[in-house]
Coordinates of C-alpha atoms and ligand atoms in Angstrom, one line a residue:
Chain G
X232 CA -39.5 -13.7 19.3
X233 CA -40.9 -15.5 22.7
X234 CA -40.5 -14.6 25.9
X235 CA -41.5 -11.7 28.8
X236 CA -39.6 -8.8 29.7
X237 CA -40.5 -7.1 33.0
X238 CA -39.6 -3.3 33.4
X239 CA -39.4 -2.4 37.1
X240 CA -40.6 1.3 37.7
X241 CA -43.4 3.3 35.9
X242 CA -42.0 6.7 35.0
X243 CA -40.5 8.2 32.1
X244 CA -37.3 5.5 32.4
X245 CA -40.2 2.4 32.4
X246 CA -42.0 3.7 29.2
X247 CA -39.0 4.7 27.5
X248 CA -38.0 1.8 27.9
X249 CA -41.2 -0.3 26.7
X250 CA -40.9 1.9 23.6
X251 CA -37.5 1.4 23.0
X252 CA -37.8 -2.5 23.2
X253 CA -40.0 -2.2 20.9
X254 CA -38.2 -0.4 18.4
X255 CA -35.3 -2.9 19.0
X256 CA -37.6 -5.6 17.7
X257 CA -39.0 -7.1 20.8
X258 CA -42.3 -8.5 19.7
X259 CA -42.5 -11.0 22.7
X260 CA -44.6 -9.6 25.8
X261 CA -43.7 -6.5 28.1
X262 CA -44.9 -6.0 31.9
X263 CA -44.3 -2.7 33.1
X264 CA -44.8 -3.0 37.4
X265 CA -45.0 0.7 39.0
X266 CA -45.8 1.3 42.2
X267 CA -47.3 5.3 41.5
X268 CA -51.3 4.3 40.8
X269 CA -51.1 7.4 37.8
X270 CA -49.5 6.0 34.1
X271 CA -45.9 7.7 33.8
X272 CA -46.2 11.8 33.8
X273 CA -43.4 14.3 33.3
X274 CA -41.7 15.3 36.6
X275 CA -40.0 19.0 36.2
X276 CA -43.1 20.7 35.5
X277 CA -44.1 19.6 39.6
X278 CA -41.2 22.2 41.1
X279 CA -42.3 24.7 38.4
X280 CA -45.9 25.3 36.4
X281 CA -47.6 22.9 38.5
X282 CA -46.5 24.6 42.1
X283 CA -47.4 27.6 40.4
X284 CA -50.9 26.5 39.2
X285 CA -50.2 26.9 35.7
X286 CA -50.0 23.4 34.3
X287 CA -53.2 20.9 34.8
X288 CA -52.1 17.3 36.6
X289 CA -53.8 16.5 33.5
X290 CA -51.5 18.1 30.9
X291 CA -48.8 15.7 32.6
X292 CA -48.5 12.5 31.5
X293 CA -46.8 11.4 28.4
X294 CA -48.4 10.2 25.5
X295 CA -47.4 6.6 24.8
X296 CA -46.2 5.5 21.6
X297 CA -48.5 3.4 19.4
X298 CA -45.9 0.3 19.0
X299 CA -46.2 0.4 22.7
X300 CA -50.1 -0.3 23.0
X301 CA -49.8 -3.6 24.2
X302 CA -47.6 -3.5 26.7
X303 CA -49.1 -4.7 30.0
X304 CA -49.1 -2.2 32.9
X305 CA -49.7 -3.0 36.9
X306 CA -49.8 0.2 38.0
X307 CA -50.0 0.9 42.1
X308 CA -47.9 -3.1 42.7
X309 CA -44.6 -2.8 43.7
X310 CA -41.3 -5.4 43.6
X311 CA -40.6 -6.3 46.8
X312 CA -37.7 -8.8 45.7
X313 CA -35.7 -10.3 42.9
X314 CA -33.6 -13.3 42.3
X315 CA -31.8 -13.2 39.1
X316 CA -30.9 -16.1 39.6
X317 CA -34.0 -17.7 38.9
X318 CA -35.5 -15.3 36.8
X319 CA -38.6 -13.8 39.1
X320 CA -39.6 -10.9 40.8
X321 CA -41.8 -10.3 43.4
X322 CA -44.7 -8.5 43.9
X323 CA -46.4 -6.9 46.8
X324 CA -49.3 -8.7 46.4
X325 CA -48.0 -12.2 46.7
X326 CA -47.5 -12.9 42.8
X327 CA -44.5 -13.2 41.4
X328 CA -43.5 -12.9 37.6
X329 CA -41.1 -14.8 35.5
X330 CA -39.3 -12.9 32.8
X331 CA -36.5 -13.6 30.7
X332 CA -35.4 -10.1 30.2
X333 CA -35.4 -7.4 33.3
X334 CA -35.0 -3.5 33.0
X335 CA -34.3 -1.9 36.1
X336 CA -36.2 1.4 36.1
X337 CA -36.8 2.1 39.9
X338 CA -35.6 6.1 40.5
X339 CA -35.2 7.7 43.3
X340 CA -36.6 9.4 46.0
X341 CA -36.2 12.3 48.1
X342 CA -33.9 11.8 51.1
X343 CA -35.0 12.9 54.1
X344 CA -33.5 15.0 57.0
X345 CA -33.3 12.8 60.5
X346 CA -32.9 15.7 62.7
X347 CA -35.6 15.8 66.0
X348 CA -39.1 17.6 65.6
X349 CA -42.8 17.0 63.9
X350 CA -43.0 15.8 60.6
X351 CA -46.3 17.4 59.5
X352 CA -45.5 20.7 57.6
X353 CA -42.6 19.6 56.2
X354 CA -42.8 18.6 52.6
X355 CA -40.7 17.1 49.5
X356 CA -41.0 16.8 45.5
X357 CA -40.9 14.2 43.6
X358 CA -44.3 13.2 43.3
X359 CA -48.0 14.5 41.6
X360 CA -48.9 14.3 44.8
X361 CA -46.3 16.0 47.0
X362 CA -46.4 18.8 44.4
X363 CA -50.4 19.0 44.9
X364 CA -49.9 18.7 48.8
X365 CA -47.2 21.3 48.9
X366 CA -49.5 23.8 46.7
X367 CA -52.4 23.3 49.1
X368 CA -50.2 24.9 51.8
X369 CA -48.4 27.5 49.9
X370 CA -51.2 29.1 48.9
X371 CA -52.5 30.7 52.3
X372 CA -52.1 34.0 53.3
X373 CA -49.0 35.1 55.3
X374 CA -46.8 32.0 54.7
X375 CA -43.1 32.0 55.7
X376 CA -41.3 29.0 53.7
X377 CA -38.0 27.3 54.0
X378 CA -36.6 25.4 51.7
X379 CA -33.6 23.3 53.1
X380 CA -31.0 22.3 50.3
X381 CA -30.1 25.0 47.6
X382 CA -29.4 22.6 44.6
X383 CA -31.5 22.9 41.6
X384 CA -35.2 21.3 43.0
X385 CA -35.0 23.5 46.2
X386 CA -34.3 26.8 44.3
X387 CA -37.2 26.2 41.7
X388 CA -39.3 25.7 44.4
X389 CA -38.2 28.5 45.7
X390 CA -38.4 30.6 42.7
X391 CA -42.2 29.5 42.0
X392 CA -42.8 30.2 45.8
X393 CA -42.4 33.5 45.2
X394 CA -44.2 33.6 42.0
X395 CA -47.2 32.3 44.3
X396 CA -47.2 35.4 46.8
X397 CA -45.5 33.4 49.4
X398 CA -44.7 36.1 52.0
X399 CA -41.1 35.1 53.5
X400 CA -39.4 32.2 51.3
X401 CA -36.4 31.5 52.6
X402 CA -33.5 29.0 51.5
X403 CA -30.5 26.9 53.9
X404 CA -27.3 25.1 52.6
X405 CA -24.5 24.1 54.5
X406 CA -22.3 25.1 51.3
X407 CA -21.3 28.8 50.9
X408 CA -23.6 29.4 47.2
X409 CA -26.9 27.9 45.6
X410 CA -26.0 25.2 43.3
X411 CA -22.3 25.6 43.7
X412 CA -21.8 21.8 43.6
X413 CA -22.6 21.5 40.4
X414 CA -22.3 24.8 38.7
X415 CA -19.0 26.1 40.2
X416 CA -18.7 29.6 41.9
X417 CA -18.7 32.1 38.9
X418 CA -22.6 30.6 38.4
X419 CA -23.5 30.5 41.8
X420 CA -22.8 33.5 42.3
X421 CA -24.8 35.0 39.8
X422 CA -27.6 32.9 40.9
X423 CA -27.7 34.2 44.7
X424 CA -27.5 37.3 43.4
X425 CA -30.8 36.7 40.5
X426 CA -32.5 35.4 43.3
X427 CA -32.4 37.9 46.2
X428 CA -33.2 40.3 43.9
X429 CA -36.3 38.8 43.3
X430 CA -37.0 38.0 46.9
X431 CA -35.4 34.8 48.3
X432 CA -33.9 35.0 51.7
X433 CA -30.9 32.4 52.0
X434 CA -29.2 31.4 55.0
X435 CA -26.0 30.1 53.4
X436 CA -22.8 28.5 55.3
X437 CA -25.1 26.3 57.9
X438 CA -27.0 23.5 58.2
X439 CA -30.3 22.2 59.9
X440 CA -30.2 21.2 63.5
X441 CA -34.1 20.6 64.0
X442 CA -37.6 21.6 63.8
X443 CA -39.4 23.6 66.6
X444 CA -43.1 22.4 67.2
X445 CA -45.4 20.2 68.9
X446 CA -48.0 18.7 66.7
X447 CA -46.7 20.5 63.7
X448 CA -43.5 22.5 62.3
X449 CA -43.0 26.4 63.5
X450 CA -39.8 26.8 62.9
X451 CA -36.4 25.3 61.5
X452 CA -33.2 25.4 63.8
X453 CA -29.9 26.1 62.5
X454 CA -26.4 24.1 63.0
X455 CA -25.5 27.9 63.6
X456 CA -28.1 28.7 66.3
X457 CA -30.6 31.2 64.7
X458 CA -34.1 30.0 64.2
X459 CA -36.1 30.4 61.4
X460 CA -39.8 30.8 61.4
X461 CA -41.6 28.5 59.7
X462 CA -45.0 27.4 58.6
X463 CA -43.8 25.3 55.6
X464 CA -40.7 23.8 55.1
X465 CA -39.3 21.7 51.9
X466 CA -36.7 19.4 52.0
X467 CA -34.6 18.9 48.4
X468 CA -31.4 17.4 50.3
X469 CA -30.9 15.0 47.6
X470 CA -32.5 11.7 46.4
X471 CA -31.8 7.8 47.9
X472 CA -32.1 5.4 45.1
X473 CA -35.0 3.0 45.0
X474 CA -33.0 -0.5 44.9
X475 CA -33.9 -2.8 48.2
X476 CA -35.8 -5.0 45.9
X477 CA -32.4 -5.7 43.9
X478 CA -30.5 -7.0 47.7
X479 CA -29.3 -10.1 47.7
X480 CA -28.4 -11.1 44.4
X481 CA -24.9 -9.7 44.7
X482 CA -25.0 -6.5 43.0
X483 CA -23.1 -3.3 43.8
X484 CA -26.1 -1.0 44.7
X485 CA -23.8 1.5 46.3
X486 CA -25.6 4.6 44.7
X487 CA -28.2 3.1 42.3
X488 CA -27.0 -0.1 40.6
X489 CA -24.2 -0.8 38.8
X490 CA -24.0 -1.3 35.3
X491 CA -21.1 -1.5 32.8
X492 CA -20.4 0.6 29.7
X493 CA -23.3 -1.3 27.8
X494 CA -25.8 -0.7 30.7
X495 CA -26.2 -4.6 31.8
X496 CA -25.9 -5.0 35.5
X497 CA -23.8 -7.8 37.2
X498 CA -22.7 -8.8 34.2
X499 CA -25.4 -10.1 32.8
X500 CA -26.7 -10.0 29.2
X501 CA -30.5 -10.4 30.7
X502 CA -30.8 -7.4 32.9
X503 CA -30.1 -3.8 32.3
X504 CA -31.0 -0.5 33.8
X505 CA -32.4 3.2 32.9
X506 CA -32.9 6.4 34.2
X507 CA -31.8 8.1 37.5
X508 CA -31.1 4.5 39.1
X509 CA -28.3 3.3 36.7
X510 CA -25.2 4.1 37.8
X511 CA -22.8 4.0 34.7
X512 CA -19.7 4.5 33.1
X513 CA -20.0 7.2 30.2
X514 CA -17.8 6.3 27.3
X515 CA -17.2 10.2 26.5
X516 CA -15.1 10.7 29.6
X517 CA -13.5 8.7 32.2
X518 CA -15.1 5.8 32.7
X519 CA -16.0 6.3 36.3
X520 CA -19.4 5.1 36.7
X521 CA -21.7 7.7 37.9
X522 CA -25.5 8.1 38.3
X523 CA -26.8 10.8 35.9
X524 CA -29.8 12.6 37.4
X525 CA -31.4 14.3 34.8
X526 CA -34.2 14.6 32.2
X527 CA -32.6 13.7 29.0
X528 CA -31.0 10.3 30.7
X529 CA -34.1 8.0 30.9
X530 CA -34.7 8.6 27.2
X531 CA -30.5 7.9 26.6
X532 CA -30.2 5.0 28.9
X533 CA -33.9 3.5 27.4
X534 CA -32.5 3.9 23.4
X535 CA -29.1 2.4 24.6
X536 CA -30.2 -0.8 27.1
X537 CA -32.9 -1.7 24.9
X538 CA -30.4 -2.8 22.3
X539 CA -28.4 -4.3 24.5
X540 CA -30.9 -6.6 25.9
X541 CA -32.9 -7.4 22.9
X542 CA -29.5 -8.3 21.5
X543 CA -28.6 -10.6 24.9
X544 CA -31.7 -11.9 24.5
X545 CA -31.9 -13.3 21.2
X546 CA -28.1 -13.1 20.3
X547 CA -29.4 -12.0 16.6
X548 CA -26.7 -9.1 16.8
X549 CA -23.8 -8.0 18.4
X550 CA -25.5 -4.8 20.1
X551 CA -24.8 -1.5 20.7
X552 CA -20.9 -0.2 21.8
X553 CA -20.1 1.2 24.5
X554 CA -23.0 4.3 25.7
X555 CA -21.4 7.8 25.4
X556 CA -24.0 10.0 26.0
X557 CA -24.0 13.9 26.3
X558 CA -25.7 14.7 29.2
X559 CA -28.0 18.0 29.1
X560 CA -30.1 19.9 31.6
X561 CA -32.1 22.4 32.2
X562 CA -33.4 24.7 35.0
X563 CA -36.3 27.4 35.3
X564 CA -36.2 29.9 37.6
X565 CA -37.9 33.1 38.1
X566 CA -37.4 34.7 34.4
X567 CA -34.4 33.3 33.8
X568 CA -33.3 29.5 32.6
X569 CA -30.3 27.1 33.1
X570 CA -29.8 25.1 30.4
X571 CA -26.1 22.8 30.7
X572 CA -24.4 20.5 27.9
X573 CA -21.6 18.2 28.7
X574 CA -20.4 17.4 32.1
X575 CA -19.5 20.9 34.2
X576 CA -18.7 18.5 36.9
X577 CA -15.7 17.7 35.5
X578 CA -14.2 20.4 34.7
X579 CA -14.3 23.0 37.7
X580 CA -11.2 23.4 37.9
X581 CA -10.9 26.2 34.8
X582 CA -14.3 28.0 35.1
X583 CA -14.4 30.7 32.3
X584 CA -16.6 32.8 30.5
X585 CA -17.1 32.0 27.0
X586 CA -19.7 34.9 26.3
X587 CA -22.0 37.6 27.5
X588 CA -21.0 38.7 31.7
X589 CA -22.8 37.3 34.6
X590 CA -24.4 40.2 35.3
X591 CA -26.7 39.5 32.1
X592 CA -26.5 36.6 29.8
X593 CA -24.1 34.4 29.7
X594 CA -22.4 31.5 28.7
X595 CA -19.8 29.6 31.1
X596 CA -17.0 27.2 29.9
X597 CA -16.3 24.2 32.2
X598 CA -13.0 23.0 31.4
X599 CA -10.0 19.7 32.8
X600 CA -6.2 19.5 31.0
X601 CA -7.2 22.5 29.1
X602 CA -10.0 20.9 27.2
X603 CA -13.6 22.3 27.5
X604 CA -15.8 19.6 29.0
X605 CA -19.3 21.2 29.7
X606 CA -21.5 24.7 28.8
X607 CA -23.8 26.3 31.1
X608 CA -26.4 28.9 29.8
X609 CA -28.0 31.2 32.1
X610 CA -30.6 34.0 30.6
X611 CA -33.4 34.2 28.2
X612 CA -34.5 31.8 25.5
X613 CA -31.6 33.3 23.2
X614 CA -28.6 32.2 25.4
X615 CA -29.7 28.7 24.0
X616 CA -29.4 29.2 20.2
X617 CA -25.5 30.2 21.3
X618 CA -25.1 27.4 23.9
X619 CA -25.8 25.0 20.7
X620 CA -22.9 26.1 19.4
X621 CA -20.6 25.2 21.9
X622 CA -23.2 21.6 22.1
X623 CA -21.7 20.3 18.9
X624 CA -18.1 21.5 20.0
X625 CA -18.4 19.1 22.3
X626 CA -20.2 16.4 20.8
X627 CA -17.0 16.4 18.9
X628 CA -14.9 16.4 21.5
X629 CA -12.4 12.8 22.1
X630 CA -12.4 10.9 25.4
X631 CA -10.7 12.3 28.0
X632 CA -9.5 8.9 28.7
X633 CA -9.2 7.0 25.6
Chain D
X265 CA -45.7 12.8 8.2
X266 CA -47.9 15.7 9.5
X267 CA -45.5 17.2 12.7
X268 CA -48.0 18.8 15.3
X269 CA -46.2 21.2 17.7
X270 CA -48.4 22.4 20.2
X271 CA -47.3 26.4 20.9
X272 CA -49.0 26.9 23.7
X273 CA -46.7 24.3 25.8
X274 CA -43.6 25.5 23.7
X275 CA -41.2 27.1 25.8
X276 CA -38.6 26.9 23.5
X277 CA -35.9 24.5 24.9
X278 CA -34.7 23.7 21.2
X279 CA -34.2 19.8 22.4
X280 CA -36.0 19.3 19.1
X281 CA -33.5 21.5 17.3
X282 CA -30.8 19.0 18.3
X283 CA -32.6 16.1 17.6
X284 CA -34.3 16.8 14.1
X285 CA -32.4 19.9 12.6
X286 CA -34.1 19.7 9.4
X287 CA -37.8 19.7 10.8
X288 CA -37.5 22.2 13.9
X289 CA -35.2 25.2 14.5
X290 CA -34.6 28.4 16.4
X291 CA -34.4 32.3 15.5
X292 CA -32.1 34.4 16.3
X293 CA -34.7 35.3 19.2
X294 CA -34.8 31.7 20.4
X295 CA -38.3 31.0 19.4
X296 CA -39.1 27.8 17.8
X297 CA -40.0 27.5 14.1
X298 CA -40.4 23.9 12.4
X299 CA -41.9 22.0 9.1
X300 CA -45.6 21.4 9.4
X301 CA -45.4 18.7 6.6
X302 CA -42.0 16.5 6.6
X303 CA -40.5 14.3 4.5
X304 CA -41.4 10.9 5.6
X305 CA -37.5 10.2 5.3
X306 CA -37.5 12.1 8.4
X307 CA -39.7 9.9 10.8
X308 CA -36.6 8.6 13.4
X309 CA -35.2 11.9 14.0
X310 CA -39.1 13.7 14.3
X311 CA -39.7 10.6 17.1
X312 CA -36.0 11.5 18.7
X313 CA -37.0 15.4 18.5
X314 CA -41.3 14.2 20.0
X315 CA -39.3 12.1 23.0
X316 CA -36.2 14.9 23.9
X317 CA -38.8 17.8 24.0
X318 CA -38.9 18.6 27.7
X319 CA -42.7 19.8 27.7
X320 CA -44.0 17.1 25.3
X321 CA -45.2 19.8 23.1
X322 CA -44.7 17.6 19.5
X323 CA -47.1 15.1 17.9
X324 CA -46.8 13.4 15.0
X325 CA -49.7 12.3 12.8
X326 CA -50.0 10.1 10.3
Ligands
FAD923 C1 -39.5 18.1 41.1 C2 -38.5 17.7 40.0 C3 -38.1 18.6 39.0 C4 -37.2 18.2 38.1 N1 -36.8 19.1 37.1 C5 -35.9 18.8 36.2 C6 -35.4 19.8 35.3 O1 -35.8 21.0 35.3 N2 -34.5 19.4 34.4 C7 -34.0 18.2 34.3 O2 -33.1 17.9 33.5 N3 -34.4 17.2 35.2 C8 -35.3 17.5 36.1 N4 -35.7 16.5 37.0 C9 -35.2 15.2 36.9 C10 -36.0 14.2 36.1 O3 -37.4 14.4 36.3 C11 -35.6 12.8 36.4 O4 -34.3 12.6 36.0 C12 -36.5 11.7 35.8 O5 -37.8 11.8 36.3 C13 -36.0 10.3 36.1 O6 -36.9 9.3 35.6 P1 -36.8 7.8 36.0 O7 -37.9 7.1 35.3 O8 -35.4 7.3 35.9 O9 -37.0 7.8 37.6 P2 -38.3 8.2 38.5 O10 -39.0 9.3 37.8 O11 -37.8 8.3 39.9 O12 -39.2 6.9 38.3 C14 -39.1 5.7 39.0 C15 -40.5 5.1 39.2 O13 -40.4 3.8 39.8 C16 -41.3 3.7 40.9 N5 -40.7 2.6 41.8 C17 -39.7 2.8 42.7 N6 -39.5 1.6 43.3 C18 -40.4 0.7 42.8 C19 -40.6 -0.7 43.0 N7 -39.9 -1.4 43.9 N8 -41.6 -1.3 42.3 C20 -42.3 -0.6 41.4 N9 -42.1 0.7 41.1 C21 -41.1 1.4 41.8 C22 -41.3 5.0 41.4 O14 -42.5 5.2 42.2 C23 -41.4 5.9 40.2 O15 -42.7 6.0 39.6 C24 -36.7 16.9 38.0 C25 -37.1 15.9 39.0 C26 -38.0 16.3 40.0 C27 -38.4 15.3 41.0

C-alpha cells in the first residue's frame, strides 16, 4: 500500500486518527500538520486539575501507540488552504503537501464576545496555554472572577475557581439555569443549587453588554444594567469551528464540515473527518447531522473514518456501515460528577427521574415518543456503576428513525 | 498481555468497564478493580478500554 495521507489538526482527533489508520492497514506514509507547537495532550483536565494545580502540563499528553511511530509530525505549521480538487494542502510556510487521503481534524476554538472594552484580563480555555495563563491570574490574593457562559467549561472553571481560594467567583448566562441547554431544567436546577452552596455567585436571566476599563478589564456590564466587579473574567460562550482552510472547495462548513453517515465529506471516498469539527449524521437517531462536542467522539469518529478511507482508498473492502455511535460525557465539578449516555438533547421533552432525588444522587431519564433516549448521572463515583445500567438499555435501543 | 493501570490518575470513570468488561470492572462503591495479567485473546478490547479512559491511566505491556 502506496501513497500519503495528511491528517489536518494535532490533538486527540489527529492521533486517533494516525492510530486508527493504522490499524485499518494503512502502511503507506501519514503527515500529521498541527498548528499547537506541544504533541497532542488531553484537554478536560485544563478547566479541572490543571486550573487547580493538581495535574503537571507534563502528565498531559497522550502516549502514542507503537504502530503509530512513524508517522510524521509538523508540529507548530498550520493549513492555510485546500483544494480537493487537486489533491494539496497548504502550509503556512509556503510548502504545500500532496496526499491521496485527507482527514479533517481541525477542532474548535473558543468564540469570543464582540462587545466594547479592553481585552487584557479577559481569558478563555481551550489551550495548555490559556489554562496556564488563566492560573497565573487566579491565583492572587483578593480576586473577584466572572465567568460569562454557564455551560459545562464555564462552570468547571468555576467550580476549580473556588477550589483555588478565589475570593468572589461569579457566573452570567442569558438563559434562566447553568447547563439548562443541554441538561433540561430538573438538572439544572440541581446544579445551581450544588453550586451556590459551595460559593458560586450567578447572575442568571442576562447577558453581557461590555467591559469597564482602560488598559485592562475592571468590571463586566450587564444587558440588565448592574455591573460586576472584575479583575478576571472567562469567556466559555461556545466554540467557532476551525474550517477557513476547507473554503472554496464547495463544502457545507455551516457548523464544522459536513460529512455523511460514513464520515466522508463532499462526497468523497478520499477525505473524511473526526472529532469536534465533523458535523455528522448519527445512525442511532435521526439522521440530522450534528457536531458532537465531546471527549469520547475523536476516538469514535477516528475508529469509524479510518475504515472508511483506507477502504476508499484502496477499494480492498466495502467499509464500515453507517456510524452509530453512543455519545457519552462527563463533567467534574466541585465533589460531584456528570457523567451522560445517549443523547439527552433529544429527549427533553419527558425529563424524569429514573433513581435516587436531586437533592442527592441521581439518575435522570431523557426521553421522545415515550422511548428513553439519554441518562444523566449526577453524584459520587457510585451513580456510575447504576448509570451503566441504563448505558446498555440504550445501546439496545432501535433507531428513532429507521 | 501485562495491563498496567496507574491508580494514582484513576478517578474511576469506568470508560474501561464498557470497553473491556472482562479485564476492568467497578464495585459496588464505584472503584475500579481490573486483571493485572489478561488473556492475550483480550488485546482489542484492553486497547479500546487504554484509548476511552478519560485520564489515560491504562498501559499495556508486552
Ligand atoms: C477546557 C476543556 C474541558 C473539557 N472537558 C471535557 C469533559 O470534561 N468531558 C468531555 O466529554 N469533553 C470535554 N472537553 C471536550 C474535548 O476535550 C474535545 O471534544 C476534544 O478535545 C476534541 O478533540 P479534537 O481533536 O476533535 O479537536 P481539538 O482538540 O480542538 O483539536 C484540533 C487541533 O487542530 C489544530 N488546528 C486547528 N486549525 C488548524 C489548521 N488550520 N492547521 C493545523 N492545525 C490546526 C488546533 O490547534 C488543535 O490542536 C473539554 C474541552 C475543553 C477545551
Amino acid at each position: 500500500m502506496t501513497g500519503t495521507i495528511v491528517v489536518a489538526g494535532g490533538s486527540m482527533g489527529g492521533l486517533r486518527a494516525a492510530e486508527q489508520l493504522r490499524a485499518a492497514g494503512w502502511t503507506g506514509s501519514v503527515t500529521v500538520v498541527g498548528d499547537e507547537p506541544h504533541m497532542p495532550y488531553n484537554r478536560p483536565p485544563l478547566s479541572k486539575d490543571v486550573l487547580a494545580g493538581k495535574a503537571p502540563f507534563a502528565s498531559l499528553a497522550f502516549t502514542p501507540k507503537a504502530s503509530a511511530a512513524d508517522v510524521e509530525w509538523l508540529l507548530g505549521t498550520k493549513v492555510v488552504a485546500a483544494r480537493l480538487d487537486e489533491r494539496t494542502v497548504a502550509l503556512d510556510d509556503g510548502r504545500a503537501l500532496s496526499y491521496d487521503g485527507l482527514v479533517v481534524a481541525t477542532g474548535m476554538r473558543p468564540r469570543r464576545l464582540r462587545c466594547p472594552g479592553p481585552l487584557a484580563g479577559r481569558h478563555t480555555v481551550r489551550t495548555l496555554d490559556d489554562a496556564k495563563g488563566l492560573r497565573d491570574e487566579l491565583t492572587g490574593p483578593g480576586v473577584r472572577l466572572v465567568v460569562v457562559g454557564a455551560g459545562f467549561i464555564g462552570c468547571e472553571v468555576a467550580a476549580t475557581a473556588v477550589r483555588l481560594g478565589v475570593t468572589e467567583v461569579t457566573v452570567v448566562d442569558p438563559l434562566p439555569l447553568p447547563m439548562a441547554g443541554p441538561l433540561g431544567e430538573l438538572l439544572g436546577r440541581a446544579l445551581l443549587k450544588r453550586h451556590e452552596e459551595r460559593g458560586v455567585r450567578f447572575a442568571l436571566g442576562t447577558g453581557v453588554a461590555g467591559f469597564r476599563g482602560d488598559e485592562r478589564v475592571t468590571g463586566v456590564v450587564l444587558s440588565d444594567g448592574r455591573v460586576l466587579p472584575a479583575d478576571v473574567v472567562v469567556e466559555s460562550v461556545g466554540s467557532v469551528a476551525n474550517v477557513e482552510w476547507l473554503d472554496g472547495n464547495g463544502l457545507d462548513l455551516a457548523d464544522g464540515v459536513l460529512t455523511d453517515d460514513r464520515l466522508r465529506v463532499g462526497g468523497r471516498p478520499d477525505v473524511v473527518a473526526v472529532g469536534d469539527v465533523a458535523r455528522f449524521p448519527n445512525a442511532r437517531y435521526d439522521g440530522v447531522p450534528r457536531r458532537v462536542e465531546h471527549w469520547s467522539i475523536p476516538t469514535d469518529t477516528a475508529r469509524h473514518a479510518a475504515k472508511t478511507l483506507v477502504a476508499g482508498l484502496t477499494g480492498a473492502d466495502a467499509g464500515p456501515g453507517p456510524f452509530a455511535p453512543l455519545p457519552t460525557f462527563w463533567s467534574d465539578q466541585h465533589d460531584f460528577r456528570l457523567q451522560s449516555f445517549g443523547a439527552p438533547g433529544l429527549g427533553t421533552d419527558d425529563v424524569r427521574v429514573l433513581d435516587g432525588d436531586p437533592e442527592g444522587d441521581v439518575l435522570v431519564g431523557y426521553h421522545t415518543g415515550g422511548r428513553l433516549v439519554g441518562v444523566v448521572a449526577l453524584g459520587g463515583p457510585a451513580t456510575a456503576t447504576a448509570a451503566a445500567r441504563y448505558r446498555a438499555q440504550l445501546l439496545k435501543s432501535p433507531a428513532l428513525t429507521p | 498481555m501485562k495491563v498496567v493501570v496507574d491508580m494514582n490518575k484513576c478517578q474511576d470513570h469506568g470508560q474501561c468497564v464498557f470497553a473491556a468488561p472482562d479485564v476492568f470492572s467497578l464495585d459496588d462503591d464505584g472503584r475500579l478493580a481490573y486483571v493485572p495479567d489478561a488473556d492475550e485473546a483480550l488485546r482489542d478490547e484492553v486497547e479500546e478500554a487504554a484509548d476511552v479512559c478519560p485520564l489515560q491511566a491504562i498501559r499495556i505491556e508486552g
